[in-house]
Tab-separated table of C-alpha atoms and ligand atoms in Angstrom:
chain	number	residue	atom	x	y	z
V	1	MET	CA	109.608	97.664	114.987
V	2	HIS	CA	106.333	96.819	114.188
V	3	ASN	CA	103.296	98.283	116.635
V	4	ASP	CA	100.399	96.432	115.324
V	5	THR	CA	99.819	92.946	116.725
V	6	ILE	CA	99.255	89.893	114.481
V	7	VAL	CA	97.147	86.825	114.868
V	8	ALA	CA	97.069	83.601	112.809
V	9	LEU	CA	96.159	79.941	113.087
V	10	ALA	CA	99.847	78.069	113.072
V	11	THR	CA	98.370	74.605	112.586
V	12	PRO	CA	96.574	73.242	109.339
V	13	SER	CA	93.130	74.504	108.651
V	14	GLY	CA	90.524	72.116	109.251
V	15	SER	CA	89.699	70.211	112.106
V	16	GLY	CA	91.619	68.052	114.449
V	17	ALA	CA	92.549	67.314	117.998
V	18	ILE	CA	94.128	70.307	118.782
V	19	ALA	CA	94.801	74.111	116.996
V	20	VAL	CA	97.236	76.442	118.036
V	21	ILE	CA	96.584	79.877	117.362
V	22	ARG	CA	99.389	82.419	117.649
V	23	LEU	CA	99.505	86.372	118.576
V	24	SER	CA	102.879	88.249	118.265
V	25	GLY	CA	103.239	91.860	118.999
V	26	LYS	CA	103.625	94.595	121.744
V	27	GLU	CA	100.145	93.766	123.057
V	28	ALA	CA	99.863	90.050	122.333
V	29	ILE	CA	99.473	89.419	125.773
V	30	ALA	CA	97.599	92.856	126.524
V	31	ILE	CA	94.901	90.947	124.558
V	32	ALA	CA	94.964	87.656	125.044
V	33	SER	CA	94.323	89.002	128.797
V	34	LYS	CA	91.398	90.529	127.623
V	35	CYS	CA	89.769	87.560	126.474
V	36	PHE	CA	91.033	85.122	128.634
V	37	LYS	CA	89.659	83.842	131.895
V	38	SER	CA	92.316	81.407	133.993
V	39	VAL	CA	90.854	78.943	136.003
V	40	SER	CA	93.051	79.974	139.101
V	41	ASN	CA	91.770	83.701	138.600
V	42	LYS	CA	95.503	84.566	137.335
V	43	ASP	CA	95.814	87.687	135.445
V	44	LEU	CA	97.917	86.876	132.415
V	45	GLU	CA	99.799	89.846	132.085
V	46	GLN	CA	101.408	89.580	135.677
V	47	GLN	CA	102.859	85.869	134.503
V	48	ALA	CA	106.595	85.122	133.962
V	49	THR	CA	107.470	84.549	130.284
V	50	HIS	CA	107.546	80.995	129.256
V	51	THR	CA	104.447	79.923	131.162
V	52	ILE	CA	101.270	77.716	130.512
V	53	HIS	CA	97.926	78.491	131.811
V	54	LEU	CA	94.795	76.647	131.841
V	55	GLY	CA	91.297	78.517	131.131
V	56	HIS	CA	88.624	79.704	129.097
V	57	ILE	CA	88.782	82.188	126.084
V	58	MET	CA	85.634	84.285	126.563
V	59	GLU	CA	83.445	87.018	124.721
V	60	ASP	CA	81.565	88.864	127.295
V	61	HIS	CA	79.889	85.935	128.926
V	62	ARG	CA	79.899	83.509	126.614
V	63	THR	CA	82.450	81.102	126.864
V	64	ILE	CA	84.060	79.742	123.283
V	65	ASP	CA	86.657	77.061	124.433
V	66	GLN	CA	88.763	75.645	127.180
V	67	VAL	CA	92.401	76.495	126.126
V	68	LEU	CA	96.091	76.083	127.209
V	69	VAL	CA	97.894	79.691	126.512
V	70	SER	CA	101.423	79.751	126.522
V	71	ILE	CA	103.322	83.066	126.768
V	72	PHE	CA	106.561	84.446	125.736
V	73	LYS	CA	108.166	87.704	126.378
V	74	ASP	CA	109.877	90.111	124.392
V	75	PRO	CA	112.751	89.365	123.237
V	76	ASN	CA	112.573	85.543	124.564
V	77	SER	CA	110.366	84.589	121.678
V	78	TYR	CA	110.411	83.011	118.398
V	79	THR	CA	110.030	86.733	116.882
V	80	GLY	CA	111.401	88.328	119.177
V	81	GLU	CA	108.080	90.394	120.607
V	82	ASN	CA	105.771	89.013	122.470
V	83	VAL	CA	104.082	85.921	121.509
V	84	VAL	CA	101.112	84.170	122.902
V	85	GLU	CA	99.850	80.571	121.644
V	86	ILE	CA	96.562	79.416	122.168
V	87	SER	CA	95.939	75.472	121.911
V	88	CYS	CA	92.150	75.208	121.536
V	89	HIS	CA	90.055	72.561	120.448
V	90	GLY	CA	90.436	71.671	116.833
V	91	SER	CA	87.318	72.555	115.554
V	92	SER	CA	87.293	74.926	112.528
V	93	TYR	CA	84.452	76.728	113.702
V	94	ILE	CA	86.642	77.200	117.538
V	95	GLN	CA	89.364	78.375	115.682
V	96	GLN	CA	87.528	80.569	113.249
V	97	GLU	CA	85.953	82.114	116.646
V	98	ILE	CA	88.879	82.662	118.442
V	99	ILE	CA	90.396	84.483	115.721
V	100	GLN	CA	87.490	86.605	114.886
V	101	LEU	CA	87.615	87.601	118.318
V	102	PHE	CA	91.320	88.429	118.561
V	103	LEU	CA	90.780	90.651	115.298
V	104	ARG	CA	87.634	92.702	117.065
V	105	GLN	CA	90.182	93.090	120.137
V	106	GLY	CA	92.706	94.776	117.620
V	107	CYS	CA	94.681	92.290	116.438
V	108	ARG	CA	95.559	91.840	112.483
V	109	MET	CA	95.331	88.850	110.244
V	110	ALA	CA	99.065	88.230	109.693
V	111	THR	CA	100.564	87.832	106.148
V	112	ALA	CA	102.274	85.008	105.290
V	113	GLY	CA	105.527	84.209	106.380
V	114	GLU	CA	104.961	87.356	108.749
V	115	PHE	CA	105.976	85.504	111.898
V	116	THR	CA	108.881	84.259	110.664
V	117	LEU	CA	110.003	87.736	108.732
V	118	ARG	CA	109.397	89.520	112.005
V	119	ALA	CA	112.188	87.010	113.822
V	120	PHE	CA	114.567	88.191	110.932
V	121	LEU	CA	113.173	92.003	111.680
V	122	ASN	CA	114.318	91.460	115.324
V	123	GLY	CA	117.621	89.410	114.533
V	124	LYS	CA	116.539	86.265	116.008
V	125	LEU	CA	117.365	84.758	112.503
V	126	ASP	CA	119.286	85.571	109.493
V	127	LEU	CA	117.379	85.290	105.868
V	128	SER	CA	118.974	81.761	104.799
V	129	GLN	CA	118.077	80.391	108.114
V	130	ALA	CA	114.818	82.113	108.028
V	131	GLU	CA	114.352	80.549	104.236
V	132	ALA	CA	115.137	77.247	106.016
V	133	VAL	CA	112.166	77.117	108.331
V	134	ALA	CA	110.072	77.167	104.783
V	135	ASP	CA	112.110	74.335	103.548
V	136	LEU	CA	112.177	72.422	106.965
V	137	ILE	CA	108.476	72.568	107.164
V	138	SER	CA	108.087	71.228	102.872
V	139	SER	CA	110.741	68.354	103.637
V	140	ASP	CA	109.096	64.949	103.485
V	141	ASN	CA	112.243	62.891	103.234
V	142	GLU	CA	115.289	62.496	105.552
V	143	ALA	CA	117.601	63.737	102.825
V	144	SER	CA	115.369	67.158	102.335
V	145	HIS	CA	114.916	67.169	106.140
V	146	GLN	CA	118.793	67.118	107.115
V	147	ILE	CA	119.445	69.914	104.376
V	148	ALA	CA	117.016	72.170	105.832
V	149	MET	CA	117.993	71.435	109.369
V	150	GLN	CA	121.604	72.039	108.813
V	151	GLN	CA	120.848	75.075	106.975
V	152	MET	CA	118.589	76.404	109.998
V	153	ARG	CA	121.776	75.817	112.282
V	154	GLY	CA	123.471	78.396	110.263
V	155	GLY	CA	125.793	76.088	109.216
V	156	PHE	CA	126.203	77.917	105.729
V	157	SER	CA	125.227	81.022	106.528
V	158	SER	CA	128.042	81.021	109.031
V	159	GLU	CA	130.569	79.985	106.808
V	160	ILE	CA	129.449	82.938	104.183
V	161	ALA	CA	129.454	85.116	107.201
V	162	LYS	CA	133.165	84.791	108.513
V	163	LEU	CA	134.236	85.021	104.893
V	164	ARG	CA	132.420	87.976	104.157
V	165	GLU	CA	133.867	89.588	107.499
V	166	GLU	CA	137.587	88.458	106.410
V	167	LEU	CA	136.984	90.417	102.896
V	168	LEU	CA	135.574	93.335	104.833
V	169	ASN	CA	138.757	93.786	106.483
V	170	PHE	CA	140.760	93.851	103.259
V	171	ALA	CA	138.306	96.210	101.310
V	172	SER	CA	138.848	98.508	104.156
V	173	LEU	CA	142.616	98.217	104.180
V	174	ILE	CA	142.667	98.565	100.701
V	175	GLU	CA	140.154	101.586	101.007
V	176	LEU	CA	142.872	102.904	103.721
V	177	GLU	CA	145.399	102.700	101.218
V	178	LEU	CA	143.843	105.364	98.864
V	179	ASP	CA	143.566	107.753	101.707
V	180	PHE	CA	147.391	107.563	101.885
V	181	ALA	CA	148.115	107.134	97.938
V	182	GLU	CA	150.665	109.662	98.189
V	183	GLU	CA	152.541	107.936	100.190
V	184	ASP	CA	152.501	104.922	98.459
V	185	VAL	CA	151.864	102.488	101.246
V	186	GLU	CA	150.500	98.861	101.409
V	187	PHE	CA	148.495	98.157	104.455
V	188	ALA	CA	146.550	95.298	103.041
V	189	ASP	CA	149.177	92.350	102.825
V	190	ARG	CA	149.147	91.069	99.274
V	191	THR	CA	150.009	87.424	99.841
V	192	GLN	CA	147.573	87.111	102.936
V	193	PHE	CA	145.011	88.671	100.309
V	194	LYS	CA	145.623	86.388	97.729
V	195	GLN	CA	145.390	83.392	100.193
V	196	LEU	CA	141.862	84.661	101.104
V	197	ILE	CA	140.656	85.145	97.735
V	198	GLU	CA	142.090	81.438	97.285
V	199	ARG	CA	139.887	80.096	100.151
V	200	ILE	CA	137.096	81.675	99.005
V	201	THR	CA	137.274	80.204	95.613
V	202	PHE	CA	137.597	76.745	96.871
V	203	VAL	CA	134.382	77.496	99.433
V	204	LEU	CA	132.150	79.165	96.751
V	205	LYS	CA	133.227	76.392	94.057
V	206	ARG	CA	132.242	73.563	96.656
V	207	LEU	CA	128.877	75.149	97.255
V	208	ILE	CA	127.969	75.858	93.671
V	209	ASP	CA	128.526	72.640	93.053
V	210	SER	CA	126.439	71.150	95.738
V	211	PHE	CA	123.550	72.982	94.289
V	212	ALA	CA	123.332	70.203	91.924
V	213	VAL	CA	122.855	67.710	94.642
V	214	GLY	CA	120.444	70.004	96.616
V	215	ASN	CA	118.312	70.818	94.071
V	216	VAL	CA	117.648	67.076	93.363
V	217	ILE	CA	117.302	66.309	96.820
V	218	LYS	CA	114.894	68.952	97.715
V	219	ASN	CA	112.310	68.422	94.443
V	220	GLY	CA	112.873	64.542	94.479
V	221	ILE	CA	114.870	62.963	91.787
V	222	PRO	CA	112.671	62.306	88.490
V	223	VAL	CA	112.643	58.671	86.914
V	224	ALA	CA	111.027	58.001	83.643
V	225	ILE	CA	109.792	54.499	83.300
V	226	VAL	CA	109.559	53.995	79.439
V	227	GLY	CA	109.356	51.015	76.815
V	228	GLU	CA	107.009	49.249	74.641
V	229	PRO	CA	103.694	48.814	75.412
V	230	ASN	CA	102.501	45.737	77.750
V	231	VAL	CA	106.477	45.337	79.612
V	232	GLY	CA	105.281	46.010	82.556
V	233	LYS	CA	105.843	49.404	83.142
V	234	SER	CA	102.480	50.225	85.099
V	235	THR	CA	103.085	46.700	87.281
V	236	LEU	CA	107.017	48.046	88.353
V	237	LEU	CA	105.369	51.436	89.530
V	238	ASN	CA	102.955	49.975	91.347
V	239	ALA	CA	105.812	47.503	92.749
V	240	LEU	CA	108.122	50.620	93.542
V	241	LEU	CA	105.625	52.374	95.427
V	242	ASN	CA	104.199	49.670	96.946
V	243	GLU	CA	100.509	50.146	96.163
V	244	ASP	CA	98.019	49.659	92.950
V	245	ARG	CA	98.411	53.136	91.924
V	246	ALA	CA	98.377	52.458	88.164
V	247	ILE	CA	96.244	49.823	85.910
V	248	VAL	CA	97.444	46.844	85.020
V	249	SER	CA	96.290	44.804	81.924
V	250	GLU	CA	97.365	42.480	79.585
V	251	ILE	CA	96.048	45.111	76.512
V	252	ALA	CA	98.627	47.026	74.789
V	253	GLY	CA	97.858	50.646	75.381
V	254	THR	CA	97.039	50.450	79.069
V	255	THR	CA	98.645	53.430	79.978
V	256	ARG	CA	97.704	56.357	77.937
V	257	ASP	CA	98.789	59.389	80.127
V	258	THR	CA	101.615	59.545	82.202
V	259	ILE	CA	101.152	58.579	85.918
V	260	GLU	CA	103.732	60.063	88.570
V	261	ASP	CA	104.241	59.502	92.196
V	262	GLU	CA	106.565	60.170	94.407
V	263	ILE	CA	108.384	57.828	97.815
V	264	SER	CA	111.400	57.842	99.536
V	265	ILE	CA	114.021	55.174	98.992
V	266	GLY	CA	116.770	55.426	101.462
V	267	GLY	CA	115.653	59.055	102.578
V	268	ILE	CA	115.813	60.058	99.136
V	269	GLY	CA	112.745	61.260	97.404
V	270	PHE	CA	112.591	59.575	93.989
V	271	ARG	CA	109.395	60.788	91.727
V	272	PHE	CA	108.725	57.731	89.306
V	273	ILE	CA	106.849	58.872	85.952
V	274	ASP	CA	104.854	55.883	84.389
V	275	THR	CA	104.522	56.492	80.844
V	276	ALA	CA	102.691	55.538	77.574
V	277	GLY	CA	104.146	52.464	76.122
V	278	ILE	CA	106.180	53.524	72.741
V	279	ARG	CA	104.994	52.050	69.580
V	280	GLU	CA	103.688	53.610	66.120
V	281	THR	CA	99.945	53.849	66.500
V	282	GLU	CA	96.883	55.247	64.766
V	283	ASP	CA	95.060	56.080	67.699
V	284	VAL	CA	95.066	59.730	68.148
V	285	VAL	CA	94.811	59.184	72.045
V	286	GLU	CA	97.688	57.203	72.786
V	287	SER	CA	100.130	59.102	70.205
V	288	ILE	CA	99.335	61.943	72.533
V	289	GLY	CA	100.441	59.645	75.290
V	290	ILE	CA	103.669	58.774	73.111
V	291	LYS	CA	104.478	62.445	72.628
V	292	LYS	CA	104.042	63.137	76.564
V	293	THR	CA	106.611	60.400	77.054
V	294	PHE	CA	109.522	61.833	75.318
V	295	GLU	CA	108.527	65.035	77.202
V	296	LYS	CA	108.995	63.191	80.656
V	297	ILE	CA	112.049	61.526	79.334
V	298	ALA	CA	113.621	64.871	78.890
V	299	GLN	CA	112.812	65.624	82.308
V	300	ALA	CA	114.326	62.745	83.819
V	301	GLN	CA	117.198	62.522	85.796
V	302	VAL	CA	117.488	58.526	85.332
V	303	VAL	CA	115.228	56.227	82.557
V	304	MET	CA	114.581	52.853	83.387
V	305	PHE	CA	114.099	51.427	79.830
V	306	LEU	CA	111.473	48.117	80.688
V	307	ALA	CA	111.895	45.065	77.976
V	308	ASN	CA	109.818	42.222	78.391
V	309	SER	CA	112.068	39.357	78.641
V	310	ILE	CA	109.539	36.376	77.318
V	311	GLU	CA	109.681	38.082	73.928
V	312	LEU	CA	113.534	38.874	73.910
V	313	ALA	CA	113.943	35.104	74.964
V	314	THR	CA	111.726	34.177	71.168
V	315	GLY	CA	114.794	34.554	69.126
V	316	ASP	CA	117.108	36.959	67.397
V	317	THR	CA	114.207	39.483	65.966
V	318	ALA	CA	113.186	40.712	68.976
V	319	LEU	CA	116.566	41.216	70.603
V	320	LYS	CA	117.703	42.925	67.476
V	321	ALA	CA	114.616	45.462	67.398
V	322	ILE	CA	115.251	46.265	71.327
V	323	GLU	CA	118.686	46.801	70.768
V	324	ILE	CA	117.628	49.397	68.059
V	325	GLU	CA	115.146	51.070	70.424
V	326	ILE	CA	117.894	51.284	73.803
V	327	GLU	CA	120.539	53.202	71.037
V	328	LYS	CA	117.411	55.218	70.054
V	329	ILE	CA	117.238	56.516	73.362
V	330	LYS	CA	121.234	56.537	73.928
V	331	ASN	CA	121.185	58.735	70.911
V	332	LYS	CA	118.171	61.237	71.784
V	333	PHE	CA	119.235	61.684	75.632
V	334	PRO	CA	123.227	61.316	75.689
V	335	GLN	CA	123.041	63.096	79.003
V	336	LYS	CA	120.219	60.674	80.978
V	337	GLN	CA	121.510	57.813	83.299
V	338	LEU	CA	120.099	54.522	81.525
V	339	LEU	CA	118.658	51.361	83.141
V	340	VAL	CA	117.981	48.629	80.986
V	341	ILE	CA	115.086	46.175	82.653
V	342	LEU	CA	114.708	42.982	82.154
V	343	ASN	CA	111.284	42.073	83.050
V	344	LYS	CA	108.834	39.115	83.336
V	345	ILE	CA	111.854	36.736	84.253
V	346	ASP	CA	109.967	34.401	86.132
V	347	GLN	CA	108.350	33.393	82.558
V	348	ILE	CA	112.165	32.414	81.362
V	349	THR	CA	114.658	29.948	82.019
V	350	ASP	CA	118.125	30.558	83.453
V	351	SER	CA	119.896	30.198	80.110
V	352	GLU	CA	117.504	32.203	78.289
V	353	LEU	CA	117.947	35.151	81.131
V	354	ALA	CA	121.752	34.499	80.768
V	355	HIS	CA	121.632	34.837	76.813
V	356	VAL	CA	119.342	38.278	76.739
V	357	SER	CA	121.526	40.173	79.452
V	358	ASN	CA	124.414	39.022	77.458
V	359	ARG	CA	123.300	40.648	74.346
V	360	LEU	CA	121.785	43.890	76.149
V	361	ARG	CA	124.780	44.323	78.355
V	362	SER	CA	126.945	45.286	74.943
V	363	HIS	CA	124.418	48.020	75.116
V	364	ALA	CA	123.837	49.385	78.218
V	365	SER	CA	126.199	49.514	81.300
V	366	THR	CA	123.538	48.382	83.570
V	367	VAL	CA	120.873	45.833	82.991
V	368	ILE	CA	119.154	44.580	86.041
V	369	PRO	CA	116.769	41.213	85.633
V	370	ILE	CA	113.414	41.508	87.452
V	371	SER	CA	109.922	40.558	87.863
V	372	ALA	CA	107.622	43.161	88.630
V	373	LYS	CA	104.965	40.967	89.026
V	374	THR	CA	106.533	38.955	91.822
V	375	GLY	CA	108.699	41.820	93.271
V	376	PHE	CA	111.969	39.755	92.801
V	377	GLY	CA	114.689	42.051	91.794
V	378	VAL	CA	113.078	45.233	92.743
V	379	GLU	CA	115.003	45.878	95.914
V	380	GLN	CA	118.349	45.239	93.501
V	381	LEU	CA	116.626	48.066	91.260
V	382	THR	CA	115.975	50.520	94.148
V	383	ASN	CA	119.528	49.822	95.362
V	384	THR	CA	121.050	50.446	92.393
V	385	LEU	CA	119.021	53.749	91.717
V	386	LEU	CA	120.429	54.949	94.989
V	387	ASN	CA	124.216	54.090	94.057
V	388	LEU	CA	123.433	56.290	90.573
V	389	ILE	CA	122.743	59.670	92.966
V	390	ASN	CA	126.017	61.036	93.646
V	391	THR	CA	124.829	61.557	97.405
V	392	GLY	CA	128.431	61.365	99.074
V	393	ALA	CA	128.184	65.341	100.117
V	394	LEU	CA	124.978	64.508	102.111
V	395	ARG	CA	126.524	61.373	103.531
V	396	ASN	CA	129.569	63.433	104.514
V	397	ASN	CA	127.589	66.149	106.396
V	398	GLU	CA	128.668	68.588	103.957
V	399	THR	CA	126.800	71.664	103.537
V	400	ILE	CA	124.625	71.533	100.570
V	401	VAL	CA	122.572	74.629	98.644
V	402	THR	CA	119.139	73.853	97.586
V	403	ASN	CA	117.649	77.204	97.572
V	404	SER	CA	118.053	78.813	93.692
V	405	ARG	CA	118.320	82.304	95.302
V	406	HIS	CA	121.421	81.367	97.301
V	407	TYR	CA	122.777	79.482	94.070
V	408	ASP	CA	122.347	83.020	91.783
V	409	ALA	CA	124.035	85.298	94.680
V	410	LEU	CA	127.196	82.435	94.948
V	411	LEU	CA	127.319	82.697	91.301
V	412	LYS	CA	127.636	86.167	91.039
V	413	ALA	CA	129.862	86.338	94.202
V	414	PHE	CA	132.285	83.646	92.485
V	415	GLU	CA	131.919	86.311	89.409
V	416	GLU	CA	133.290	89.307	91.342
V	417	ILE	CA	136.196	87.332	93.325
V	418	GLU	CA	137.661	86.030	89.981
V	419	LYS	CA	137.565	89.675	88.623
V	420	VAL	CA	139.564	90.422	92.353
V	421	LYS	CA	141.871	87.784	91.683
V	422	TYR	CA	142.488	88.826	87.911
V	423	GLY	CA	142.917	92.253	89.884
V	424	LEU	CA	145.410	90.697	92.440
V	425	GLU	CA	147.668	89.462	89.390
V	426	THR	CA	147.988	92.191	87.318
V	427	ASP	CA	148.343	94.714	89.883
V	428	LEU	CA	145.266	96.579	89.338
V	429	SER	CA	144.849	99.968	90.831
V	430	GLY	CA	143.447	99.764	94.664
V	431	ASP	CA	140.438	101.976	93.776
V	432	LEU	CA	139.479	99.958	91.181
V	433	LEU	CA	140.395	96.516	93.250
V	434	ALA	CA	138.223	97.878	96.042
V	435	ILE	CA	134.817	98.491	93.698
V	436	ASP	CA	135.233	94.584	92.921
V	437	ILE	CA	135.614	93.649	96.788
V	438	ARG	CA	132.361	95.863	97.412
V	439	GLN	CA	130.505	93.875	94.159
V	440	ALA	CA	131.637	90.624	96.249
V	441	LEU	CA	130.736	91.529	99.501
V	442	TYR	CA	127.270	92.738	98.621
V	443	HIS	CA	126.305	89.315	97.168
V	444	PHE	CA	127.614	87.932	100.270
V	445	GLY	CA	125.467	90.146	102.135
V	446	GLU	CA	122.384	89.133	99.936
V	447	ILE	CA	122.493	85.402	101.187
V	448	THR	CA	122.774	86.089	104.876
V	449	GLY	CA	120.399	89.210	104.850
V	450	GLU	CA	122.515	91.903	105.717
V	451	ILE	CA	121.796	93.623	102.372
V	452	THR	CA	117.983	93.043	101.692
V	453	ASN	CA	115.353	95.382	99.821
V	454	ASP	CA	111.195	94.933	100.224
V	455	ASP	CA	111.124	93.299	96.912
V	456	LEU	CA	113.436	90.686	97.896
V	457	LEU	CA	112.011	90.167	101.504
V	458	GLY	CA	108.645	90.176	100.351
V	459	ASN	CA	109.220	87.440	97.512
V	460	ILE	CA	110.695	85.167	100.056
V	461	PHE	CA	108.464	85.540	102.800
V	462	ALA	CA	105.131	85.287	100.373
V	463	ASN	CA	106.207	81.440	100.058
V	464	PHE	CA	105.566	80.520	103.422
V	465	CYS	CA	102.464	79.589	104.877
V	466	ILE	CA	100.392	81.948	107.220
V	467	GLY	CA	100.763	81.411	110.707
V	468	LYS	CA	104.595	80.292	110.430
F	501	GTP	N1	104.898	37.088	84.026
F	501	GTP	C1	104.922	38.028	84.377
F	501	GTP	N2	103.866	39.055	83.918
F	501	GTP	C2	103.583	40.658	84.140
F	501	GTP	C3	105.235	41.441	84.917
F	501	GTP	N3	105.164	42.332	84.954
F	501	GTP	C4	103.783	42.384	83.991
F	501	GTP	N4	103.020	41.640	83.686
F	501	GTP	C5	102.047	41.353	83.142
F	501	GTP	O1	101.913	42.075	81.898
F	501	GTP	C6	100.863	42.591	81.693
F	501	GTP	C7	101.079	44.374	80.802
F	501	GTP	O2	101.468	44.947	82.369
F	501	GTP	P1	101.559	46.365	82.625
F	501	GTP	O3	101.973	46.837	83.542
F	501	GTP	O4	99.800	47.040	82.391
F	501	GTP	O5	102.417	47.141	81.202
F	501	GTP	P2	102.588	48.383	80.782
F	501	GTP	O6	104.221	48.353	80.260
F	501	GTP	O7	102.272	49.777	81.595
F	501	GTP	O8	101.500	48.439	79.548
F	501	GTP	P3	101.175	49.684	78.585
F	501	GTP	O9	100.491	50.322	79.624
F	501	GTP	O10	100.295	49.419	78.066
F	501	GTP	O11	101.924	50.474	77.967
F	501	GTP	C8	99.700	42.492	82.936
F	501	GTP	O12	99.066	41.840	82.590
F	501	GTP	C9	100.873	42.088	84.030
F	501	GTP	O13	100.373	41.616	84.858
F	501	GTP	C10	106.178	40.264	85.213
F	501	GTP	O14	107.224	40.299	86.131
F	501	GTP	N5	106.003	38.772	85.020
F	502	MG	MG1	101.207	50.997	81.720
């Protein structure tokens, strides 16, 4: 149990209409009460839990602000300790004055994530739920929000905890057999045990596979926009983002550095990367930009290759050159999902368009005609993007792993379970089997926090903001 009382600003720093300052610890209510004068002369310490009180924060006879104070009593609070939340006016000056006052009254400044750490240590949340709190705060689109909420409700950790318990049961039975080694008895039913291992393998596999989707959703799907100079890459970026983010001009080589921005489409975060047009050039700055373009393609999951349909409609030479370019990208980045986009179709005839797209379809499975300038076809493009991303698991509300620490522990648990499985098939002696089971249990425990150490906790909570 922590003896000190911590204080921090829970709302973002800077000024706003209202700010919330939070205290947690044994003395939280007592300390707040010393600095608070209720309008109806109530003594805070005598008030019931989950009540709100209007009054003033005072230092001696000086009034700092008029505030609302909410109190939550141990154990019915976020941290499981006495908690006081003070809603004050949101000037940075007032926030600082109040916090300083509480520090003088014996509070300590909270470290990053310390409120949630205390909630974990007091059994209010398990570790993966605590981590979901951080994800929830940073979620900025529907998909990442949905995943964080699900994890916070405990969906994924309760599944793991249940399997861990069943496994623990078998571990104890097998260890019990060891005590009766002379009698050669079998307490742990091997058939049932094998079935459990099958089930665990299935669940672990599904969770491990979900990480690919989860990771992408959490960080936004990187989409590189590439193509020759002047084909309209920056115009398309602006159309996708719905704002004038990149400079557009008729001069080839306008974009020299990469420009990135994120936007949520259909609830999924996409990170579009506008790149410098690829061409042979003597210009040093431009060639650095082009080198960067290739690096960006390497990082992207989807490559949108833009071509200027006006040029392609002029004849075979231009078409052949583009076909070679497309093949080059396919060879260089065979793993990437490639979309070929025919831009500027507002300037060509329908029959020209039919001819050009037919030719390019033999090189790429998806060819999308658009006019970045008028916005024609951009919606079809975003729909195609959404369909490319396998979000089936998300739509089916399945558990998705987004945290690399969990992923790591799941992989290790999987490895150990495979050993147990092999041990069962080869009639491995009980003592060796028990060791592998214990190892698997260890990695399960790492996820939910049954097994922790200070370094691990320090690492996890250091990524939180102060005041959470
Ligand atoms: N008619 C027409 N013009 C377009 C279209 N899209 C872009 N343009 C024009 O093409 C020119 C080049 O557009 P940008 O978006 O700057 O091209 P870019 O590919 O980013 O060029 P770099 O940055 O130089 O590689 C500009 O004059 C645009 O207005 C389109 O769909 N139709
Ligand atoms: Mg550009």
